[in-house]
Structure formats: C-alpha cells, structure tokens
Amino acid sequence: MLILVGRARAIKKYAMTSLTQSIRRFHLYAPPRVISLREVADSLGAERPVSARDVLRRLDAVPGELRLAEPVTTDTALGGRVEMVLRSDGTYTSNGHMRATGFPSFAFVVYPTVDDGGGRFRALAVHQGRVFGTDTPGDRQKNWSEDGRNEDIRQNWLTFARDARLTVRKEWEVSGVLGTLGDIATAVAQFVGAAAVTGSGGTAAALVIGSRLGEAAGEPWPFPQLPVGVTIASGVLLVFGPAAIVPALAAGAVAEALVEHRPLSEEEAAFAAKVFGPTLPSREQIILTNISGLDNRAFVIPGAGGSYLVNLGEHFDDPMALKGRYTQRGQVLIHELTHVWQAKRWPATTYFCQGVFESTYEPGGDASKPWSAYGIEQQATIVDRWYGADPGFLAGEFQKPHPDFTRKAAHPFDHYINAHIRAGIT
Ligand SMILES: [Zn+2]
C-alpha cells in the first residue's frame, strides 16, 4: 500500500486515487514505504504551497523512459555516437559506437554521463576499445550495447527525469592502449567524488553503469594500499566488482591510509566451516576490512577477481568480539559470512541492490516459510540467531574441531541451516 502523508486535508479523494496511480506508474516508493506529498512535490520541483492537482499534473508530464543521444566528435578522423536509455523501473541500456574514419587507428574511452538538472544525481557509463584506420588491419568500428538494472535509477526517477541531460567525456590516443584499470578507476572516482561533494546531504548520488573494464581486468590493482577493487574519492568508497559494476557508498571519513584489510584467517575459516560446511568461498577470497557502511553498518560486497569484501568497520580488530545487538562471540562474523554465502550464489547486481536498500532484519517466527521468501538481511539474521541460540553448546561441544550438532538444542531454524546453508542451496 502506498501511503501519502502531508497536506492530506487538501487532497480530494479522486485526486488521491489518481495521484497514487501516477506515482505507481514510475515504480517509485515501493510499498509499504510512507512518503509525503511534499517529498514527491519537491522531487518534481513544484512550488509551495503544494497542491495535489499541481503535483498530479507534473507527475503526468514525467516520462517513463529517457532516451538521450549525442554524437561524439573529435578534431581528428575519429567519431561516433552514444545513447543512454533509462527507464523508470530502473532498467537501462547504454549503446553506441566509435569509428575510425581515415588513415590512423585509435584507442578510445568514452564516458557518457546523464545528469539531472539539479546536480543531485548522475549516471555514468564507461566504454573503451580500439578502432583501426586504413593503416592497420582490424575493425574500423566498435559497437556496444549493454543492458542492466540499477535500483538508484528507480529511486531517483522523479528528480532524474525532470531535466536530465547527456554529456560525453572522451579520450583518444593514436597508439597504445587507453583506459587502463588505473585510468578508469581514477576517472570514475573523480566523477563520483564530485557528485558526492555537490550532492545534497553529502551522499553520493552517482552510479556507474555498463562499465565493462574489458582488457584492463587482468592488470594489477593500481592502489596498493587498498584491497583489490576498492578505491576512495572524497570520502566515498568505490568498489569495482564483477561485471565491472561500480557501486558507490558513503563510508564516513574514509581515507586510503586508514583502510586495513586481510584475508579470513585459518582459525576463522575453521570456525565458519562449523556453521557453513564447505559452502563458503576459500578463505583467501574472503577479505575482511575495517571499512564501515552507512550508519556504521557492516556490509559485504562482491569484489574484484572473485573476492568478497567483508567490511566490518569497528569489528575488524576482533571479528569474533561480542558487540552491538549480538549476544554471542562470533555472531557478527556468522552474520556477515552469511552475506558472503549469498553473494557467492546470487548475481552481483541483484545482490548489491538488495543489500544496500534492504533494512528488514527481523525474520519473524514462522519457520514454515521457504528460505527464498526471506530477504538477505532476514536470512543472515536466521543464521546468526541459530548460531547463538544455545550458549551452553557454543561454550562446550562447539569448541571441538568437529562438533556434534545433535547436541545443540533443537531450534525452529534447524532445517534452514541443513537444507540450505550447509547444502549450498538458495
Ligand atoms: Zn547484514
């Protein structure tokens, strides 16, 4: 159900119905989120005082799809075209081409960027490649078309669709390779950093879509201080994940020199195996860091090269420590490792989208529900609660190298652990 709060008295019933339908048209504000009419009005740029009729009129004028195209021109025998198609349900298509039109060959990188009018939100794509002129055998033209979906587009649609414009930054070189991993990481970091600084509330309202790093993927990570796939710009943490999706997260006052990271230790891996069996990635692929997410939440992100970044924040120094809402030692690590278990099995973009926006942790008491009916935080809470449910067992039997779990007090979540977690079945 969609609930509008605000100047409800001023809204006649018929207006309310069509307003609700109009907002729904953009897949915004998924139920049961409570939104205010003022919030919608502000997104639309409506003036105060807010009238429902005015908001409705403006909503109806908002397109469900943005299709923006620009030619790419250079001062040499190289040109092309980029198009960005963004839709209110969060899906997008980034397509275009570059072509060598004369004698020389080129390496190029283009960064089509869609900005909203107010500088509050932008989406960036990265496309790179080589095109060959008559001097060298090879393809004269490089085409690309990438589809995807990003939750940020859906969430920001009203702001975004109002005044969106496309700009294209481009670089080219007659020889050599452009767009090394370091170049692209730096360019993207600048882009996101700038958005974070100019954005309202200091939150990064930027996303990078369709950025296939291509040939650059095999290069060593150019920021030695940071875990592979992580860079930082203007206090914003960027993670270059699989499929080269680059999520941006505000991570507090992060500074490169303060980031610490290490793989899961042998001891921790042995501990985890007692709960997860053989279903986690190898311990070398599980990288613990002291980075913390919004609201100091620990979070997991699929990283580069098949790694999983477990960002523990304050828990990093002692991941087994008893802290916060957890009642047993090791419970926080079990919770976060459940996210690794999920991330290993879910497509990266799905996982990332759900993880960042999901805030329901409470799984409820109905243990007859199928495992797949729970959100990622609910699943992680099921596993950490199951782990912490029998303190006597934890203090005794569980400490043995191969604990006998039949000695653990029966728990309503037992079947989720056996049939899903330990079996590796989602
Ligand atoms: Zn969690």
Short mmCIF file of C-alpha atoms and ligand atoms in Angstrom, two decimals:
data_model
loop_
_atom_site.label_atom_id
_atom_site.label_comp_id
_atom_site.label_asym_id
_atom_site.label_seq_id
_atom_site.Cartn_x
_atom_site.Cartn_y
_atom_site.Cartn_z
CA MET A 1 0.00 0.00 0.00
CA LEU A 2 1.18 3.46 -0.79
CA ILE A 3 0.61 5.98 1.92
CA LEU A 4 0.82 9.67 1.39
CA VAL A 5 1.29 11.91 4.37
CA GLY A 6 1.36 15.66 4.41
CA ARG A 7 -1.37 18.03 3.37
CA ALA A 8 -3.88 15.22 3.19
CA ARG A 9 -6.76 17.51 4.08
CA ALA A 10 -6.31 19.42 0.87
CA ILE A 11 -6.48 16.32 -1.31
CA LYS A 12 -9.87 15.28 -2.54
CA LYS A 13 -10.49 11.59 -2.84
CA TYR A 14 -10.46 11.42 -6.63
CA ALA A 15 -7.20 13.34 -6.71
CA MET A 16 -5.66 10.98 -4.17
CA THR A 17 -6.51 7.94 -6.26
CA SER A 18 -5.04 9.26 -9.46
CA LEU A 19 -2.04 10.71 -7.63
CA THR A 20 -1.34 7.30 -6.15
CA GLN A 21 -1.67 5.70 -9.57
CA SER A 22 0.56 8.32 -11.12
CA ILE A 23 3.28 7.74 -8.56
CA ARG A 24 2.94 3.99 -9.00
CA ARG A 25 3.44 4.41 -12.72
CA PHE A 26 7.07 5.19 -12.01
CA HIS A 27 7.63 2.12 -9.82
CA LEU A 28 8.63 4.52 -7.11
CA TYR A 29 8.24 4.23 -3.42
CA ALA A 30 7.68 0.51 -3.29
CA PRO A 31 5.10 -0.33 -0.66
CA PRO A 32 4.89 -0.06 2.26
CA ARG A 33 7.16 2.95 2.33
CA VAL A 34 5.47 6.06 3.67
CA ILE A 35 6.11 9.11 1.55
CA SER A 36 4.93 12.65 1.87
CA LEU A 37 3.20 14.64 -0.81
CA ARG A 38 5.80 17.31 -0.15
CA GLU A 39 8.57 14.82 -0.90
CA VAL A 40 7.01 13.99 -4.25
CA ALA A 41 6.36 17.67 -4.90
CA ASP A 42 9.98 18.55 -4.13
CA SER A 43 11.23 15.83 -6.46
CA LEU A 44 9.08 17.36 -9.16
CA GLY A 45 10.18 20.90 -8.42
CA ALA A 46 6.65 22.02 -7.54
CA GLU A 47 6.36 25.30 -5.68
CA ARG A 48 4.87 25.82 -2.23
CA PRO A 49 2.15 25.68 -1.19
CA VAL A 50 1.76 22.25 -2.69
CA SER A 51 -1.48 21.47 -4.42
CA ALA A 52 -2.38 17.89 -5.22
CA ARG A 53 -3.68 18.94 -8.61
CA ASP A 54 -0.37 20.61 -9.47
CA VAL A 55 1.62 17.56 -8.34
CA LEU A 56 -0.65 15.33 -10.40
CA ARG A 57 -0.22 17.50 -13.49
CA ARG A 58 3.55 17.45 -13.08
CA LEU A 59 3.63 13.70 -12.44
CA ASP A 60 1.69 13.01 -15.59
CA ALA A 61 4.25 15.02 -17.53
CA VAL A 62 7.14 12.89 -16.28
CA PRO A 63 8.23 10.41 -18.94
CA GLY A 64 8.54 6.72 -18.18
CA GLU A 65 11.64 6.46 -20.33
CA LEU A 66 14.52 8.80 -21.11
CA ARG A 67 16.28 8.33 -24.42
CA LEU A 68 19.23 10.66 -24.82
CA ALA A 69 21.76 10.57 -27.63
CA GLU A 70 24.78 12.64 -28.57
CA PRO A 71 27.28 12.48 -31.40
CA VAL A 72 30.88 12.02 -30.33
CA THR A 73 33.10 14.38 -32.25
CA THR A 74 36.84 14.82 -32.17
CA ASP A 75 39.25 17.04 -34.07
CA THR A 76 40.57 14.02 -35.91
CA ALA A 77 39.44 11.08 -38.05
CA LEU A 78 37.51 9.51 -35.20
CA GLY A 79 33.85 9.88 -34.33
CA GLY A 80 30.80 8.10 -33.05
CA ARG A 81 27.58 8.28 -31.18
CA VAL A 82 26.39 7.41 -27.70
CA GLU A 83 22.90 6.76 -26.49
CA MET A 84 21.64 6.25 -22.95
CA VAL A 85 18.18 4.86 -22.37
CA LEU A 86 17.00 4.94 -18.79
CA ARG A 87 13.62 3.73 -17.60
CA SER A 88 11.53 4.41 -14.53
CA ASP A 89 11.68 0.77 -13.43
CA GLY A 90 15.45 1.14 -13.06
CA THR A 91 16.48 -0.66 -16.24
CA TYR A 92 18.88 0.96 -18.66
CA THR A 93 20.57 0.43 -21.99
CA SER A 94 23.84 2.08 -22.89
CA ASN A 95 24.67 1.76 -26.56
CA GLY A 96 26.71 3.44 -29.22
CA HIS A 97 29.78 3.16 -31.39
CA MET A 98 33.10 4.73 -32.25
CA ARG A 99 34.61 4.60 -35.74
CA ALA A 100 37.96 5.39 -37.30
CA THR A 101 37.13 7.34 -40.45
CA GLY A 102 40.54 7.77 -42.02
CA PHE A 103 44.10 6.55 -42.04
CA PRO A 104 45.09 6.36 -38.35
CA SER A 105 43.96 3.86 -35.70
CA PHE A 106 42.83 4.91 -32.23
CA ALA A 107 42.39 3.72 -28.71
CA PHE A 108 39.46 5.45 -27.02
CA VAL A 109 37.49 5.73 -23.82
CA VAL A 110 34.10 7.43 -23.71
CA TYR A 111 32.17 8.25 -20.57
CA PRO A 112 28.54 9.09 -21.39
CA THR A 113 27.04 10.77 -18.34
CA VAL A 114 23.41 11.58 -17.62
CA ASP A 115 22.97 14.37 -15.06
CA ASP A 116 19.75 15.53 -13.56
CA GLY A 117 19.12 19.26 -13.78
CA GLY A 118 19.88 19.99 -10.15
CA GLY A 119 23.22 18.24 -9.94
CA ARG A 120 21.82 15.78 -7.43
CA PHE A 121 22.12 12.59 -9.38
CA ARG A 122 24.12 11.28 -12.27
CA ALA A 123 24.69 8.01 -14.06
CA LEU A 124 27.92 7.25 -15.83
CA ALA A 125 28.85 4.55 -18.28
CA VAL A 126 32.35 3.64 -19.43
CA HIS A 127 33.13 2.20 -22.85
CA GLN A 128 36.60 1.64 -24.21
CA GLY A 129 38.21 -0.04 -27.12
CA ARG A 130 40.32 0.26 -30.28
CA VAL A 131 39.28 1.08 -33.81
CA PHE A 132 41.50 0.63 -36.83
CA GLY A 133 42.04 3.02 -39.71
CA THR A 134 43.36 2.08 -43.10
CA ASP A 135 46.90 1.95 -41.64
CA THR A 136 46.22 -1.31 -39.79
CA PRO A 137 44.03 -4.34 -40.45
CA GLY A 138 41.18 -4.57 -37.97
CA ASP A 139 37.67 -3.33 -37.28
CA ARG A 140 37.05 0.27 -38.20
CA GLN A 141 34.09 0.45 -35.86
CA LYS A 142 33.43 -0.70 -32.35
CA ASN A 143 29.78 -1.05 -31.24
CA TRP A 144 28.48 -1.59 -27.77
CA SER A 145 25.13 -2.22 -26.17
CA GLU A 146 24.77 -3.03 -22.51
CA ASP A 147 21.58 -3.62 -20.59
CA GLY A 148 21.19 -3.63 -16.89
CA ARG A 149 19.17 -2.56 -13.97
CA ASN A 150 20.05 -0.25 -11.13
CA GLU A 151 17.96 0.49 -8.09
CA ASP A 152 19.28 4.06 -7.88
CA ILE A 153 17.69 4.93 -11.19
CA ARG A 154 14.29 3.78 -9.99
CA GLN A 155 14.64 5.52 -6.64
CA ASN A 156 15.74 8.83 -8.15
CA TRP A 157 13.45 8.78 -11.14
CA LEU A 158 11.37 11.88 -10.46
CA THR A 159 14.41 14.05 -9.85
CA PHE A 160 16.25 12.44 -12.68
CA ALA A 161 13.61 12.54 -15.39
CA ARG A 162 12.79 16.18 -14.84
CA ASP A 163 15.76 17.80 -16.50
CA ALA A 164 18.16 15.07 -17.49
CA ARG A 165 20.91 15.86 -19.94
CA LEU A 166 23.61 13.76 -21.54
CA THR A 167 27.22 14.79 -21.80
CA VAL A 168 30.09 12.74 -23.15
CA ARG A 169 33.65 12.90 -21.96
CA LYS A 170 36.06 11.25 -24.32
CA GLU A 171 39.75 10.50 -24.59
CA TRP A 172 41.63 9.09 -27.52
CA GLU A 173 45.15 8.29 -28.50
CA VAL A 174 46.63 7.35 -31.85
CA SER A 175 48.61 4.44 -30.49
CA GLY A 176 48.82 2.39 -27.35
CA VAL A 177 46.06 1.40 -25.01
CA LEU A 178 43.84 3.87 -23.28
CA GLY A 179 41.72 3.14 -20.31
CA THR A 180 43.93 1.10 -18.05
CA LEU A 181 42.32 -0.01 -14.84
CA GLY A 182 44.08 2.83 -13.04
CA ASP A 183 42.87 5.45 -15.55
CA ILE A 184 39.31 4.30 -15.37
CA ALA A 185 39.32 3.94 -11.59
CA THR A 186 40.68 7.45 -11.25
CA ALA A 187 38.18 8.92 -13.71
CA VAL A 188 35.28 7.18 -12.04
CA ALA A 189 36.49 8.20 -8.61
CA GLN A 190 36.67 11.84 -9.71
CA PHE A 191 33.20 11.60 -11.15
CA VAL A 192 31.68 10.06 -8.06
CA GLY A 193 33.71 12.25 -5.73
CA ALA A 194 32.45 15.37 -7.46
CA ALA A 195 28.87 14.17 -7.22
CA ALA A 196 29.35 13.43 -3.53
CA VAL A 197 30.65 16.91 -2.85
CA THR A 198 27.95 18.73 -4.82
CA GLY A 199 25.15 16.35 -3.88
CA SER A 200 22.70 17.22 -1.15
CA GLY A 201 23.45 15.86 2.27
CA GLY A 202 26.92 14.75 1.28
CA THR A 203 25.61 11.46 -0.03
CA ALA A 204 26.97 10.11 -3.26
CA ALA A 205 24.09 10.19 -5.67
CA ALA A 206 26.03 8.73 -8.50
CA LEU A 207 26.24 5.38 -10.10
CA VAL A 208 28.27 3.78 -12.75
CA ILE A 209 26.53 1.56 -15.21
CA GLY A 210 27.58 -0.61 -18.05
CA SER A 211 31.25 -0.22 -17.38
CA ARG A 212 32.95 -3.25 -18.77
CA LEU A 213 36.60 -2.94 -17.96
CA GLY A 214 37.48 -5.35 -20.72
CA GLU A 215 41.16 -5.83 -21.29
CA ALA A 216 42.01 -3.89 -18.16
CA ALA A 217 40.61 -6.64 -15.94
CA GLY A 218 43.87 -8.59 -15.83
CA GLU A 219 46.01 -5.70 -14.62
CA PRO A 220 47.32 -5.38 -11.09
CA TRP A 221 45.21 -3.11 -8.91
CA PRO A 222 46.84 0.33 -9.03
CA PHE A 223 46.07 1.35 -5.43
CA PRO A 224 48.41 -0.78 -3.33
CA GLN A 225 47.10 0.49 -0.02
CA LEU A 226 43.59 -0.72 -0.72
CA PRO A 227 42.08 -4.15 -1.21
CA VAL A 228 41.82 -5.14 -4.85
CA GLY A 229 38.82 -3.44 -6.38
CA VAL A 230 38.47 -0.69 -3.82
CA THR A 231 39.28 2.96 -4.21
CA ILE A 232 38.25 6.07 -2.38
CA ALA A 233 37.40 9.57 -3.57
CA SER A 234 36.19 12.45 -1.46
CA GLY A 235 35.20 10.14 1.34
CA VAL A 236 33.29 7.87 -0.97
CA LEU A 237 34.20 4.25 -1.20
CA LEU A 238 34.10 2.69 -4.63
CA VAL A 239 34.14 -1.00 -5.22
CA PHE A 240 34.97 -2.33 -8.64
CA GLY A 241 33.05 -5.54 -8.61
CA PRO A 242 32.50 -8.37 -11.04
CA ALA A 243 30.99 -7.32 -14.36
CA ALA A 244 32.71 -4.04 -13.54
CA ILE A 245 29.70 -2.57 -11.83
CA VAL A 246 30.99 0.17 -9.60
CA PRO A 247 28.82 0.87 -6.65
CA ALA A 248 29.46 3.98 -4.61
CA LEU A 249 28.89 4.02 -0.91
CA ALA A 250 29.31 6.82 1.53
CA ALA A 251 31.60 5.31 4.08
CA GLY A 252 32.15 8.10 6.56
CA ALA A 253 35.50 9.80 6.74
CA VAL A 254 37.45 7.09 4.99
CA ALA A 255 40.98 7.82 3.99
CA GLU A 256 43.14 5.48 1.97
CA ALA A 257 45.86 5.27 4.62
CA LEU A 258 43.37 4.20 7.27
CA VAL A 259 41.95 1.26 5.38
CA GLU A 260 43.05 -2.08 6.78
CA HIS A 261 42.33 -5.43 5.23
CA ARG A 262 43.33 -9.08 5.44
CA PRO A 263 42.02 -12.44 4.28
CA LEU A 264 39.99 -14.59 6.65
CA SER A 265 42.45 -16.39 8.96
CA GLU A 266 42.72 -20.18 9.08
CA GLU A 267 41.23 -20.14 12.54
CA GLU A 268 38.27 -18.03 11.42
CA ALA A 269 37.77 -20.24 8.36
CA ALA A 270 37.68 -23.34 10.58
CA PHE A 271 35.18 -21.61 12.85
CA ALA A 272 33.00 -20.64 9.88
CA ALA A 273 33.10 -24.16 8.42
CA LYS A 274 31.39 -25.49 11.56
CA VAL A 275 28.32 -23.48 10.60
CA PHE A 276 28.56 -23.28 6.80
CA GLY A 277 30.25 -26.56 5.96
CA PRO A 278 32.11 -26.36 2.65
CA THR A 279 29.80 -23.78 1.07
CA LEU A 280 31.83 -20.57 1.51
CA PRO A 281 34.50 -19.36 -0.95
CA SER A 282 38.11 -20.15 0.01
CA ARG A 283 39.45 -18.11 2.89
CA GLU A 284 41.83 -16.21 0.58
CA GLN A 285 38.82 -14.89 -1.32
CA ILE A 286 37.15 -13.56 1.82
CA ILE A 287 38.74 -10.20 2.60
CA LEU A 288 37.95 -8.56 5.93
CA THR A 289 38.29 -4.76 6.04
CA ASN A 290 37.80 -2.00 8.60
CA ILE A 291 35.61 -0.03 6.19
CA SER A 292 32.17 0.71 7.51
CA GLY A 293 28.99 1.48 5.64
CA LEU A 294 26.16 3.90 6.17
CA ASP A 295 25.05 4.08 9.81
CA ASN A 296 28.21 2.17 10.75
CA ARG A 297 26.65 -0.99 9.37
CA ALA A 298 28.96 -3.79 8.40
CA PHE A 299 28.35 -4.86 4.83
CA VAL A 300 29.53 -7.34 2.23
CA ILE A 301 30.23 -6.58 -1.41
CA PRO A 302 31.40 -8.90 -4.15
CA GLY A 303 34.85 -7.55 -5.05
CA ALA A 304 37.19 -7.93 -7.96
CA GLY A 305 38.72 -11.23 -9.03
CA GLY A 306 36.18 -13.44 -7.28
CA SER A 307 36.81 -11.91 -3.88
CA TYR A 308 34.24 -10.89 -1.31
CA LEU A 309 34.84 -7.82 0.78
CA VAL A 310 33.53 -8.18 4.31
CA ASN A 311 33.54 -4.64 5.59
CA LEU A 312 33.42 -4.95 9.35
CA GLY A 313 34.11 -1.39 10.49
CA GLU A 314 34.77 -1.40 14.23
CA HIS A 315 34.57 -5.21 14.31
CA PHE A 316 37.69 -5.54 12.15
CA ASP A 317 40.19 -5.63 15.06
CA ASP A 318 38.41 -8.57 16.64
CA PRO A 319 35.81 -10.07 14.30
CA MET A 320 34.85 -12.60 16.97
CA ALA A 321 34.14 -9.91 19.58
CA LEU A 322 30.79 -9.55 21.24
CA LYS A 323 29.31 -6.24 20.17
CA GLY A 324 26.13 -4.39 19.38
CA ARG A 325 22.93 -6.38 19.11
CA TYR A 326 24.70 -9.72 19.08
CA THR A 327 24.63 -11.91 22.18
CA GLN A 328 27.43 -14.40 21.42
CA ARG A 329 31.06 -14.20 20.38
CA GLY A 330 31.44 -14.85 16.67
CA GLN A 331 27.82 -13.99 15.89
CA VAL A 332 28.64 -10.86 13.88
CA LEU A 333 31.09 -12.83 11.75
CA ILE A 334 28.49 -15.55 11.14
CA HIS A 335 26.01 -12.87 10.10
CA GLU A 336 28.41 -11.25 7.64
CA LEU A 337 29.64 -14.58 6.29
CA THR A 338 26.02 -15.44 5.51
CA HIS A 339 26.15 -12.45 3.17
CA VAL A 340 29.26 -13.94 1.54
CA TRP A 341 27.36 -17.22 1.16
CA GLN A 342 24.54 -15.29 -0.55
CA ALA A 343 26.84 -13.13 -2.68
CA LYS A 344 28.57 -16.26 -3.98
CA ARG A 345 25.24 -17.60 -5.22
CA TRP A 346 23.36 -14.54 -6.39
CA PRO A 347 24.13 -12.37 -9.41
CA ALA A 348 26.26 -9.46 -8.22
CA THR A 349 23.94 -6.68 -9.23
CA THR A 350 20.91 -8.26 -7.64
CA TYR A 351 22.85 -8.88 -4.50
CA PHE A 352 24.22 -5.40 -4.29
CA CYS A 353 20.91 -3.70 -4.96
CA GLN A 354 19.04 -5.67 -2.39
CA GLY A 355 21.77 -5.39 0.19
CA VAL A 356 22.10 -1.67 0.08
CA PHE A 357 18.43 -0.87 0.21
CA GLU A 358 17.19 -3.58 2.46
CA SER A 359 16.69 -2.79 6.11
CA THR A 360 14.36 -5.52 7.40
CA TYR A 361 16.41 -7.79 9.63
CA GLU A 362 13.63 -9.49 11.61
CA PRO A 363 12.79 -12.85 10.05
CA GLY A 364 9.71 -13.41 12.26
CA GLY A 365 8.80 -16.68 13.91
CA ASP A 366 7.12 -18.58 11.08
CA ALA A 367 9.74 -21.22 10.32
CA SER A 368 7.50 -22.92 7.75
CA LYS A 369 8.22 -20.21 5.17
CA PRO A 370 10.52 -21.20 2.31
CA TRP A 371 14.12 -19.97 2.60
CA SER A 372 13.75 -17.94 -0.58
CA ALA A 373 10.89 -15.95 0.96
CA TYR A 374 13.35 -14.15 3.23
CA GLY A 375 15.35 -11.08 2.28
CA ILE A 376 19.11 -11.13 2.56
CA GLU A 377 19.19 -9.49 5.99
CA GLN A 378 16.47 -11.81 7.26
CA GLN A 379 18.44 -14.84 6.07
CA ALA A 380 21.61 -13.56 7.74
CA THR A 381 19.69 -12.96 10.95
CA ILE A 382 18.26 -16.50 10.81
CA VAL A 383 21.78 -17.95 10.61
CA ASP A 384 23.30 -15.72 13.29
CA ARG A 385 20.38 -16.37 15.68
CA TRP A 386 20.52 -20.09 15.06
CA TYR A 387 24.25 -19.99 15.81
CA GLY A 388 23.79 -18.02 19.03
CA ALA A 389 20.71 -19.86 20.30
CA ASP A 390 22.38 -22.40 22.63
CA PRO A 391 25.14 -20.72 24.69
CA GLY A 392 25.91 -23.95 26.55
CA PHE A 393 26.55 -25.80 23.31
CA LEU A 394 28.70 -22.92 22.00
CA ALA A 395 30.85 -22.88 25.13
CA GLY A 396 31.32 -26.66 25.11
CA GLU A 397 30.70 -29.02 22.21
CA PHE A 398 31.04 -26.32 19.54
CA GLN A 399 34.65 -25.67 20.58
CA LYS A 400 35.68 -29.17 19.39
CA PRO A 401 37.15 -29.41 15.88
CA HIS A 402 34.14 -31.41 14.68
CA PRO A 403 31.20 -30.55 16.91
CA ASP A 404 28.27 -32.93 17.15
CA PHE A 405 25.32 -30.73 16.26
CA THR A 406 22.81 -33.29 17.53
CA ARG A 407 23.88 -31.99 20.95
CA LYS A 408 22.72 -28.48 20.11
CA ALA A 409 19.25 -27.66 21.43
CA ALA A 410 16.64 -28.16 18.70
CA HIS A 411 15.78 -24.87 17.02
CA PRO A 412 12.96 -23.91 14.62
CA PHE A 413 15.58 -22.73 12.11
CA ASP A 414 17.49 -26.05 12.03
CA HIS A 415 16.01 -27.02 8.67
CA TYR A 416 17.16 -23.79 7.02
CA ILE A 417 20.73 -24.48 8.09
CA ASN A 418 20.68 -28.10 6.97
CA ALA A 419 18.69 -27.87 3.75
CA HIS A 420 20.03 -24.53 2.53
CA ILE A 421 23.13 -23.09 4.21
CA ARG A 422 25.14 -26.32 4.53
CA ALA A 423 23.76 -27.74 1.30
CA GLY A 424 24.63 -24.57 -0.58
CA ILE A 425 21.10 -24.30 -1.94
CA THR A 426 19.42 -20.91 -2.24
ZN ZN B 1 23.55 -7.99 7.33
#
